[in-house]
Amino acid sequence: GDTRPTPAAARGPASPDPDPGPDTDPRAEHASDDWDDGLIARRVSETSAAEQAAVMETRMPSTQTAAPLAYDGLLRSRLDALRELVGLSRTRLDSRTLAEAGCVLDEAAARRKLSGQHTVVAIAGATGSGKSTLFNALAGVAISETGVRRPTTAAPIACSWSDGAATLIDRLGIPGRLRRRPLLGPDGESLLRGLVLVDLPDHDSAAVQHREQVDRILALVDAVIWVVDPEKYADAVLHERYLRPMAGHSEVMFIVLNQVDRLPGEAAHQVLDDLRRLLDEDGIALGEYGETGATVLALSALTGEGVGELREALGRFVAERGAAARRISADVDAAAWRLQPVYATGRRTGLSEEARDEFADRLADAVGATAAGEAAERAWLRNANRACGTPWLRLWRWVQDHREFTTGRLPLRAPVEEEATARQRVEQAVRTVSERAASGLPAPWAQAVREAAARGAQGLPEALDELAARAAGPQVRPPRPGWWPVAVLAQASMTVLQVVGGLWLVGQIIGIASPNIGVPVLLMALGIVGGPVVEWGSRLVARGPARRYGLEAERRLREAAAACGRARVLDPVTAELLRYREVREQYGRVLGATVAGR
């Protein structure tokens, strides 16, 4: 309200008594025309019939229905993206983090169902700023009570310049007894047709319920006119609690410096310049030099100076029919920027191929893939030696094998200490890959990645142990290459030469065969020398196939370990990273720009 009282006749109807309820019968309220609906009931004897008609309550149902609000394609896309973003994030973020975005979606949906031909503008200000006087000046008739008593405006009052705005006012929770109509011209038309003006209680009122009403309605209106006076225009409460947090809503804000009639000479321009400076420090864009932003005006609601300019600016603003969409867009911007810490960090995210390969290598080391390959290579060579070696050496090795109680194939299972070491390697590999995957992610998504890796790691050491057990268990004999029969035949031939030569010598000794030492000795020498030569040659030739066989065994075990780790750890981690990439893309759509997911 204004700090200067106005005559009782000029005040006319004012803010009502505490709510008798929106369901009160209007006929009952008007049963006696002798009483006003002000905060303090009093006799009215000077109000003219024209003023009474101008301020008639508008609770009676209107025969006109206004078309609902329609959002443009970009705003619809941003709202859809915000809805998808909230849906994807419910299991990753707490409800308090998503509360503001959810409220924006609810309010956008509710506003879209209501009239798009009306613009709801609230007049807000501090105690004594003169907002109620300005409200009456714009309406052309005394509607809201003004005076020196504080607080003067105890409940919001709505004034609609055209029919069809009842549902919009219902959304604000303003009862029918607090709804008015302005004083229109003779032709019933007005520059402000489509405007719904709401006079709010003081935002710095001593009454807590008044401040709560201000905050509630400011969140619902399409635009707001902030009324300041030369004494309190720099008030910290106004700037820190309202203007600075609403800096992104500059396109739907009017900042009016009232009571300039109290400033002498050039003081009004100086105060207005200082007000612009403060608004700039608050981050509010000013609509000057053809740029979009808040409209800043100086006026005197009491004398009427500058009120016409404000009325014209409001008329153009209302005629555009775009304030509601701009307000919702600004709300989406505010919600999106507050969510920025949980969706974007400006750092590269994801799991590189190098990290994946290193994880697979760590699992292969834990499962003993290299040792298994080397054992397979030795087993292949051992089989080659047995097949192509001399009978006497093979007999000796058979005795040694049975004496040492070994399998002759792959090594037995690792001792308990080695298994514990392998388990630690697996756990370290999981921790490393999860930290690399979580690097650069916002805290909630990094935690989700770590939890996914931890869940996958449960049972991973046991699964790898099973793989190692299968690799170390009984296996089929390695395949025989094509040259093995030739080597076996050659070795058998050398053995036959030794046997024939030996028998020949024995025959000569006992006198069965004719004496001829040279031939049997030569045969025995060929067999004795040729056997090791064949074995040595077979061993040289077998090195290549044995190496390939060992590498193949190592590769199979590595792939099995990598597949196990991928299914249990990497796939869940990748799923979380893909979800984050998706929400990043949706967040980019909410901002109205393409944010490339890194």
XYZ file of C-alpha atoms in Angstrom:
598
model
C 0.000 0.000 0.000
C 0.891 3.658 -0.234
C 2.293 5.627 2.666
C -0.117 8.508 1.957
C -3.790 8.104 2.883
C -6.515 8.818 0.366
C -10.018 10.087 1.092
C -12.513 7.495 2.164
C -14.653 8.096 -0.882
C -11.700 7.425 -3.179
C -10.797 4.217 -1.391
C -14.139 2.620 -2.127
C -14.273 -1.186 -1.868
C -11.081 -2.675 -0.549
C -9.568 -5.953 0.530
C -12.101 -8.192 2.248
C -12.469 -9.667 5.659
C -10.820 -13.022 6.207
C -12.161 -15.577 3.863
C -15.821 -16.550 4.205
C -14.927 -19.126 1.573
C -15.172 -19.225 -2.197
C -18.402 -21.152 -1.859
C -20.212 -18.219 -0.208
C -23.310 -17.232 -2.121
C -22.670 -13.861 -3.815
C -26.301 -12.912 -3.321
C -25.862 -13.351 0.418
C -22.829 -11.101 0.361
C -24.784 -8.412 -1.475
C -27.883 -8.800 0.665
C -27.070 -5.400 2.072
C -25.498 -2.788 -0.204
C -24.789 -0.666 2.837
C -21.619 -2.567 3.762
C -18.312 -2.596 1.941
C -16.104 -5.698 1.630
C -13.006 -4.046 3.084
C -10.775 -5.394 5.804
C -12.753 -3.410 8.346
C -16.491 -3.392 7.672
C -17.861 0.149 7.471
C -20.777 2.082 6.093
C -20.486 3.269 2.507
C -22.526 6.274 1.647
C -20.454 8.077 -0.931
C -19.719 5.361 -3.544
C -21.368 6.177 -6.835
C -23.451 3.682 -8.763
C -20.912 3.701 -11.595
C -18.106 2.714 -9.228
C -20.216 -0.011 -7.702
C -20.876 -1.440 -11.145
C -17.191 -1.199 -12.029
C -16.076 -3.181 -9.002
C -18.756 -5.862 -9.131
C -17.486 -9.245 -8.089
C -16.979 -11.674 -10.926
C -17.816 -14.962 -9.351
C -20.897 -15.432 -11.504
C -20.237 -17.994 -14.245
C -19.175 -16.452 -17.518
C -20.792 -17.433 -20.764
C -17.497 -16.993 -22.594
C -14.901 -19.727 -22.767
C -11.339 -18.755 -23.599
C -9.146 -20.931 -25.802
C -6.464 -22.844 -23.857
C -2.841 -21.807 -23.975
C -0.722 -23.291 -26.767
C 3.054 -23.716 -26.406
C 5.324 -23.496 -29.415
C 7.276 -26.471 -30.700
C 10.535 -25.605 -28.933
C 8.911 -25.177 -25.529
C 6.925 -28.405 -25.949
C 10.139 -30.207 -26.859
C 11.906 -28.810 -23.799
C 9.055 -29.803 -21.506
C 8.983 -33.308 -22.999
C 12.731 -33.569 -22.487
C 12.423 -32.372 -18.888
C 9.700 -34.935 -18.244
C 11.868 -37.678 -19.744
C 14.842 -36.421 -17.744
C 12.924 -36.616 -14.476
C 11.681 -40.100 -15.342
C 15.156 -41.400 -16.124
C 16.599 -39.855 -12.973
C 14.107 -40.956 -10.337
C 16.143 -44.032 -9.406
C 19.423 -42.121 -9.382
C 18.576 -38.788 -7.735
C 16.668 -38.058 -4.549
C 13.204 -36.543 -4.705
C 14.354 -33.206 -3.300
C 16.760 -32.712 -6.208
C 13.982 -33.325 -8.731
C 11.264 -31.479 -6.811
C 11.652 -28.146 -8.609
C 11.654 -29.773 -12.043
C 8.541 -31.735 -11.092
C 6.798 -28.549 -9.961
C 7.684 -26.841 -13.238
C 6.171 -29.723 -15.202
C 3.024 -29.681 -13.076
C 2.573 -25.932 -13.387
C 3.269 -25.995 -17.121
C 0.635 -28.691 -17.609
C -1.871 -26.831 -15.423
C -1.282 -23.466 -17.164
C -1.603 -25.041 -20.607
C -5.167 -26.131 -19.850
C -6.215 -22.580 -18.984
C -6.872 -19.486 -21.043
C -4.260 -18.411 -23.512
C -6.077 -15.129 -24.150
C -5.367 -13.762 -20.697
C -2.171 -12.678 -19.026
C -1.938 -12.826 -15.235
C 0.254 -10.053 -13.830
C 0.958 -9.597 -10.127
C 1.819 -6.288 -8.515
C 4.348 -6.902 -5.745
C 6.165 -4.558 -3.472
C 7.308 -3.730 -0.009
C 5.381 -1.996 2.713
C 4.613 1.602 1.777
C 5.810 1.286 -1.836
C 2.406 2.356 -3.182
C 1.547 -0.808 -5.091
C -2.131 -0.705 -4.106
C -2.367 2.896 -5.272
C -0.828 1.855 -8.598
C -3.267 -1.064 -8.783
C -6.187 1.340 -8.402
C -4.678 3.766 -10.900
C -4.425 1.056 -13.556
C -7.965 -0.146 -12.849
C -9.307 3.404 -13.033
C -11.250 2.964 -9.823
C -10.454 2.393 -6.139
C -10.429 -1.365 -5.648
C -7.590 -2.161 -3.281
C -7.493 -0.365 0.052
C -4.704 2.109 0.631
C -3.665 3.805 3.828
C -1.098 4.226 6.552
C -2.145 1.139 8.510
C 0.361 -1.715 8.008
C -0.134 -4.170 6.510
C -2.875 -2.623 4.413
C -3.325 -5.389 1.806
C -3.983 -8.571 3.744
C -5.192 -10.794 0.900
C -4.573 -10.797 -2.869
C -7.222 -9.067 -4.988
C -7.742 -9.854 -8.688
C -9.019 -7.501 -11.338
C -9.858 -8.897 -14.794
C -10.258 -6.689 -17.863
C -12.268 -9.320 -19.797
C -14.384 -12.418 -19.258
C -13.113 -15.985 -19.329
C -10.402 -15.662 -16.683
C -12.254 -17.356 -13.819
C -10.251 -20.583 -13.993
C -6.985 -18.654 -14.003
C -8.005 -16.802 -10.858
C -9.215 -20.065 -9.310
C -5.700 -21.434 -9.830
C -4.343 -18.558 -7.736
C -6.728 -19.461 -4.898
C -8.395 -16.033 -4.878
C -12.027 -16.363 -3.749
C -14.844 -14.862 -5.754
C -15.464 -12.069 -3.261
C -11.976 -10.713 -4.015
C -12.452 -10.495 -7.770
C -13.171 -7.174 -9.432
C -13.668 -5.570 -12.814
C -11.982 -2.288 -13.828
C -13.733 0.856 -14.941
C -13.885 0.579 -18.747
C -14.535 3.264 -21.305
C -17.923 3.996 -22.838
C -17.363 1.462 -25.628
C -16.483 -1.270 -23.134
C -13.051 -1.803 -24.757
C -9.713 -1.290 -23.082
C -6.045 -1.175 -23.982
C -5.528 -3.801 -21.274
C -8.112 -6.277 -22.539
C -6.979 -9.793 -21.537
C -5.118 -8.576 -18.444
C -5.702 -10.130 -15.031
C -4.039 -7.883 -12.450
C -3.406 -9.179 -8.938
C -2.558 -6.927 -5.998
C -0.403 -8.911 -3.554
C 0.219 -8.368 0.151
C 3.528 -6.795 1.122
C 6.430 -9.184 0.560
C 8.108 -7.822 3.712
C 4.968 -7.949 5.821
C 5.315 -8.768 9.506
C 2.582 -11.363 9.037
C 4.063 -14.687 7.956
C 0.911 -15.746 6.110
C 1.144 -12.642 3.933
C 4.673 -13.501 2.819
C 3.598 -17.075 2.159
C 0.772 -15.855 -0.072
C 3.185 -13.652 -2.000
C 5.617 -16.517 -2.610
C 2.817 -18.887 -3.628
C 1.203 -16.552 -6.136
C 4.495 -15.307 -7.581
C 5.177 -18.916 -8.595
C 1.896 -19.064 -10.531
C 1.474 -15.747 -12.325
C 2.637 -15.057 -15.876
C 4.432 -11.793 -15.070
C 5.121 -9.494 -12.155
C 5.341 -5.739 -11.628
C 7.795 -4.927 -8.861
C 6.939 -1.593 -7.243
C 9.774 0.103 -5.364
C 10.019 3.502 -3.742
C 12.940 5.920 -3.420
C 13.587 4.858 0.161
C 13.606 1.049 -0.144
C 14.529 0.365 -3.781
C 17.916 -1.047 -2.646
C 16.441 -3.211 0.114
C 18.516 -6.377 0.505
C 15.429 -8.547 1.091
C 13.946 -7.534 -2.246
C 17.139 -8.110 -4.220
C 18.449 -11.236 -2.498
C 15.174 -13.066 -1.959
C 13.272 -12.128 -5.102
C 15.019 -10.194 -7.867
C 18.302 -12.076 -7.932
C 16.747 -15.584 -7.921
C 14.291 -14.441 -10.624
C 16.971 -12.896 -12.846
C 16.182 -15.413 -15.585
C 12.588 -14.148 -15.689
C 13.548 -10.648 -16.795
C 11.352 -10.826 -19.924
C 8.235 -11.116 -17.763
C 9.191 -8.470 -15.205
C 8.400 -4.777 -14.821
C 10.337 -2.765 -12.244
C 8.526 0.449 -11.378
C 10.069 3.227 -9.323
C 7.021 4.805 -7.670
C 6.595 8.091 -5.772
C 8.954 10.048 -8.011
C 6.842 13.099 -7.199
C 8.647 13.122 -3.860
C 12.058 13.520 -5.544
C 13.192 17.023 -6.438
C 14.843 18.001 -9.705
C 17.152 15.403 -11.241
C 16.986 13.144 -8.194
C 14.432 10.890 -9.906
C 16.834 10.197 -12.796
C 19.678 9.554 -10.378
C 17.638 7.083 -8.325
C 16.416 5.391 -11.503
C 19.999 5.031 -12.776
C 21.083 3.571 -9.449
C 18.155 1.148 -9.590
C 19.268 0.019 -13.056
C 22.769 -0.520 -11.689
C 21.466 -2.709 -8.892
C 19.333 -4.698 -11.316
C 22.358 -5.257 -13.526
C 24.303 -6.527 -10.520
C 21.425 -8.902 -9.819
C 21.873 -10.341 -13.317
C 18.586 -8.994 -14.632
C 18.671 -8.116 -18.320
C 17.111 -4.732 -19.008
C 14.883 -4.230 -22.018
C 16.690 -1.226 -23.431
C 17.959 -0.338 -26.892
C 15.735 -2.912 -28.538
C 16.954 -5.801 -26.403
C 14.672 -8.162 -24.552
C 14.525 -7.863 -20.809
C 12.799 -6.230 -17.891
C 10.979 -2.941 -18.374
C 12.124 -0.236 -15.937
C 9.899 2.828 -15.454
C 9.564 5.771 -13.096
C 6.101 7.069 -12.168
C 3.873 8.429 -9.493
C 0.714 6.444 -8.909
C -0.679 9.255 -6.752
C -0.339 12.065 -9.309
C -0.674 9.859 -12.409
C 2.740 10.821 -13.807
C 4.087 7.928 -15.911
C 1.042 5.705 -15.297
C -0.046 6.092 -18.899
C 3.358 4.900 -20.102
C 3.095 1.834 -17.890
C -0.438 1.195 -19.159
C 0.766 1.330 -22.759
C 3.692 -0.999 -22.011
C 1.323 -3.401 -20.281
C -1.072 -3.192 -23.221
C 1.636 -4.191 -25.696
C 2.827 -6.913 -23.336
C -0.668 -8.386 -22.922
C -1.480 -8.102 -26.635
C 1.491 -10.338 -27.500
C -0.149 -13.249 -25.627
C 3.313 -14.688 -25.000
C 3.952 -13.966 -21.333
C 2.719 -17.340 -20.057
C 4.967 -19.294 -22.422
C 7.954 -17.055 -21.637
C 7.338 -17.538 -17.917
C 7.229 -21.326 -18.293
C 10.361 -21.232 -20.463
C 12.160 -19.173 -17.812
C 11.028 -21.659 -15.145
C 12.448 -24.496 -17.233
C 15.724 -22.569 -17.572
C 15.926 -22.020 -13.823
C 15.203 -25.663 -13.039
C 17.717 -26.833 -15.639
C 20.551 -24.662 -14.387
C 19.949 -25.752 -10.805
C 20.208 -29.358 -12.009
C 23.450 -28.706 -13.873
C 25.746 -30.073 -11.104
C 24.017 -33.476 -11.268
C 24.009 -33.757 -15.067
C 27.063 -31.969 -16.440
C 30.601 -31.488 -15.182
C 32.387 -30.356 -18.334
C 34.748 -33.353 -18.194
C 35.105 -36.288 -20.539
C 33.286 -39.349 -19.305
C 33.045 -42.976 -20.339
C 35.110 -46.142 -20.354
C 37.931 -46.222 -22.882
C 39.026 -49.303 -24.799
C 42.340 -49.112 -23.009
C 40.583 -49.414 -19.641
C 38.509 -52.350 -20.915
C 41.595 -54.144 -22.215
C 43.456 -53.543 -18.973
C 40.512 -54.985 -17.013
C 40.517 -58.090 -19.217
C 44.290 -58.463 -18.752
C 43.953 -58.232 -14.975
C 41.300 -60.945 -14.970
C 43.444 -63.111 -17.242
C 46.355 -62.742 -14.837
C 44.090 -63.587 -11.916
C 42.859 -66.739 -13.604
C 46.383 -67.730 -14.660
C 45.873 -67.612 -18.425
C 49.589 -67.234 -19.175
C 50.533 -70.131 -16.937
C 47.780 -72.255 -18.469
C 49.118 -71.505 -21.958
C 52.640 -72.421 -20.956
C 51.394 -75.642 -19.382
C 49.490 -76.501 -22.565
C 52.659 -75.895 -24.568
C 54.645 -78.191 -22.309
C 51.951 -80.832 -22.533
C 52.058 -80.719 -26.314
C 55.850 -81.073 -26.326
C 55.629 -83.912 -23.828
C 53.186 -85.781 -26.030
C 55.430 -85.176 -29.040
C 58.436 -86.552 -27.146
C 56.474 -89.588 -26.085
C 55.321 -90.250 -29.613
C 58.640 -89.575 -31.339
C 61.199 -90.403 -28.623
C 63.282 -93.606 -28.347
C 61.554 -96.515 -26.583
C 64.211 -96.636 -23.877
C 63.863 -92.936 -23.072
C 60.096 -93.196 -23.108
C 60.294 -96.112 -20.676
C 62.515 -94.085 -18.377
C 60.154 -91.113 -18.470
C 57.164 -93.343 -17.761
C 58.856 -94.642 -14.658
C 59.717 -91.102 -13.558
C 56.163 -89.856 -14.152
C 54.642 -92.589 -12.053
C 57.208 -92.178 -9.362
C 56.451 -88.410 -9.012
C 52.651 -88.897 -9.169
C 52.063 -86.124 -11.664
C 49.398 -85.976 -14.316
C 51.768 -85.400 -17.195
C 49.478 -82.700 -18.543
C 48.587 -79.308 -17.010
C 49.621 -78.340 -13.462
C 47.322 -79.030 -10.562
C 45.202 -76.296 -8.884
C 47.048 -73.446 -7.254
C 47.578 -73.555 -3.495
C 45.289 -71.638 -1.137
C 47.698 -68.715 -0.934
C 47.706 -68.314 -4.695
C 43.897 -68.432 -4.788
C 43.715 -65.635 -2.194
C 46.151 -63.599 -4.237
C 44.019 -64.161 -7.344
C 40.903 -62.988 -5.471
C 42.669 -59.802 -4.451
C 43.677 -59.221 -8.059
C 40.059 -59.574 -9.152
C 38.842 -57.126 -6.520
C 41.556 -54.642 -7.451
C 40.663 -54.974 -11.144
C 36.992 -54.233 -10.406
C 37.852 -51.206 -8.256
C 40.163 -49.825 -10.910
C 37.709 -50.178 -13.782
C 34.833 -48.732 -11.739
C 36.885 -45.691 -10.746
C 37.894 -45.107 -14.345
C 34.290 -45.417 -15.480
C 33.088 -43.040 -12.746
C 35.793 -40.461 -13.444
C 34.289 -37.192 -14.633
C 30.706 -38.154 -13.786
C 28.527 -36.095 -11.448
C 28.422 -37.569 -7.965
C 25.061 -39.411 -8.210
C 25.950 -41.093 -11.490
C 29.490 -41.910 -10.330
C 27.981 -43.604 -7.289
C 25.567 -45.537 -9.518
C 28.490 -46.770 -11.632
C 30.439 -47.906 -8.569
C 27.400 -49.706 -7.182
C 26.801 -51.468 -10.505
C 30.430 -52.650 -10.581
C 30.253 -53.796 -6.949
C 27.090 -55.793 -7.615
C 28.675 -57.436 -10.634
C 31.827 -58.275 -8.710
C 29.839 -60.462 -6.335
C 30.557 -64.043 -7.371
C 33.134 -63.038 -9.999
C 36.137 -64.668 -8.221
C 34.198 -67.915 -7.883
C 33.238 -67.845 -11.554
C 36.879 -67.293 -12.536
C 37.956 -70.130 -10.241
C 35.541 -72.393 -12.069
C 37.051 -71.352 -15.398
C 40.533 -72.105 -14.091
C 39.374 -75.469 -12.753
C 37.948 -76.437 -16.127
C 41.185 -75.382 -17.800
C 43.262 -77.449 -15.328
C 41.018 -80.489 -15.370
C 41.258 -83.596 -17.581
C 41.689 -82.701 -21.204
C 41.786 -84.633 -24.428
C 45.171 -85.444 -25.862
C 46.510 -82.646 -28.075
C 45.967 -83.245 -31.799
C 48.707 -85.110 -33.667
C 50.239 -83.302 -36.653
C 50.633 -85.101 -39.996
C 54.369 -85.651 -39.652
C 54.057 -87.623 -36.407
C 53.494 -91.049 -38.142
C 56.613 -90.500 -40.226
C 58.629 -89.672 -37.122
C 57.182 -92.690 -35.275
C 57.992 -94.970 -38.247
C 61.538 -93.618 -38.400
C 61.956 -94.140 -34.659
C 60.592 -97.670 -34.977
C 63.038 -98.317 -37.812
C 65.934 -97.172 -35.633
C 64.745 -99.490 -32.898
C 64.474 -102.396 -35.360
C 68.038 -101.748 -36.536
C 69.242 -101.867 -32.962
C 67.372 -105.098 -32.267
C 68.492 -106.754 -35.524
C 72.100 -105.745 -35.011
C 72.027 -106.953 -31.409
C 70.458 -110.303 -32.269
C 72.965 -110.757 -35.091
C 75.847 -110.211 -32.680
C 74.307 -112.626 -30.168
C 73.953 -115.223 -32.932
C 77.588 -114.859 -33.858
C 78.592 -115.232 -30.235
C 76.698 -118.477 -29.751
C 77.847 -119.674 -33.179
C 74.516 -119.664 -34.956
C 75.464 -116.918 -37.415
C 78.630 -116.705 -39.472
C 81.233 -114.359 -38.014
C 80.829 -110.826 -39.430
C 81.066 -108.185 -36.736
C 81.080 -105.159 -38.981
C 77.508 -105.388 -40.326
C 75.662 -105.943 -37.019
C 77.778 -103.303 -35.279
C 76.959 -100.876 -38.056
C 73.260 -101.660 -37.779
C 73.322 -101.161 -34.039
C 75.279 -97.928 -34.373
C 72.763 -96.604 -36.888
C 69.877 -97.472 -34.592
C 71.543 -96.107 -31.475
C 72.536 -92.823 -33.151
C 69.485 -92.497 -35.379
C 66.943 -92.785 -32.542
C 68.141 -89.673 -30.659
C 68.607 -87.830 -33.971
C 64.989 -88.524 -34.914
C 63.856 -87.470 -31.423
C 65.917 -84.280 -31.559
C 64.595 -83.412 -35.011
C 61.011 -84.082 -33.927
C 61.519 -81.815 -30.913
C 62.751 -78.977 -33.125
C 59.853 -79.378 -35.489
C 57.369 -79.600 -32.586
C 58.317 -76.268 -31.033
C 56.246 -74.200 -33.444
C 53.015 -76.255 -33.142
C 53.475 -76.520 -29.386
C 53.833 -72.752 -29.082
C 50.726 -72.167 -31.168
C 48.818 -74.714 -29.134
C 49.838 -72.993 -25.885
C 48.908 -69.552 -27.202
C 45.535 -70.864 -28.323
C 44.897 -72.315 -24.881
C 45.902 -69.011 -23.291
C 43.663 -67.091 -25.696
C 40.655 -69.254 -24.910
C 41.107 -68.804 -21.198
C 41.657 -65.059 -21.595
C 38.501 -64.738 -23.671
C 36.533 -66.796 -21.183
C 37.744 -64.625 -18.280
C 37.083 -61.438 -20.257
C 33.579 -62.617 -21.190
C 32.855 -63.408 -17.560
C 34.097 -59.993 -16.445
C 32.231 -58.264 -19.255
C 28.921 -59.938 -18.433
C 29.188 -59.366 -14.688
C 30.933 -55.976 -14.449
C 31.444 -54.143 -17.719
C 27.920 -54.592 -19.080
C 26.202 -53.169 -15.951
C 28.725 -50.330 -15.847
C 28.173 -49.636 -19.549
C 24.413 -49.631 -18.979
C 24.832 -46.930 -16.330
C 27.064 -44.906 -18.640
C 24.508 -45.206 -21.444
C 21.772 -44.057 -19.081
C 23.905 -41.075 -18.128
C 24.558 -40.320 -21.807
C 20.821 -40.433 -22.418
C 20.047 -38.050 -19.567
C 22.817 -35.745 -20.789
C 21.143 -35.631 -24.189
C 17.776 -34.952 -22.583
C 19.370 -32.278 -20.417
C 20.758 -30.650 -23.548
C 17.234 -30.597 -25.019
C 15.939 -29.033 -21.821
C 18.505 -26.262 -22.164
C 17.388 -25.796 -25.756
C 20.830 -26.703 -27.100
C 22.615 -29.844 -28.202
C 24.977 -30.987 -25.479
C 27.164 -33.702 -26.895
C 27.471 -36.624 -24.547
C 31.090 -37.333 -23.832
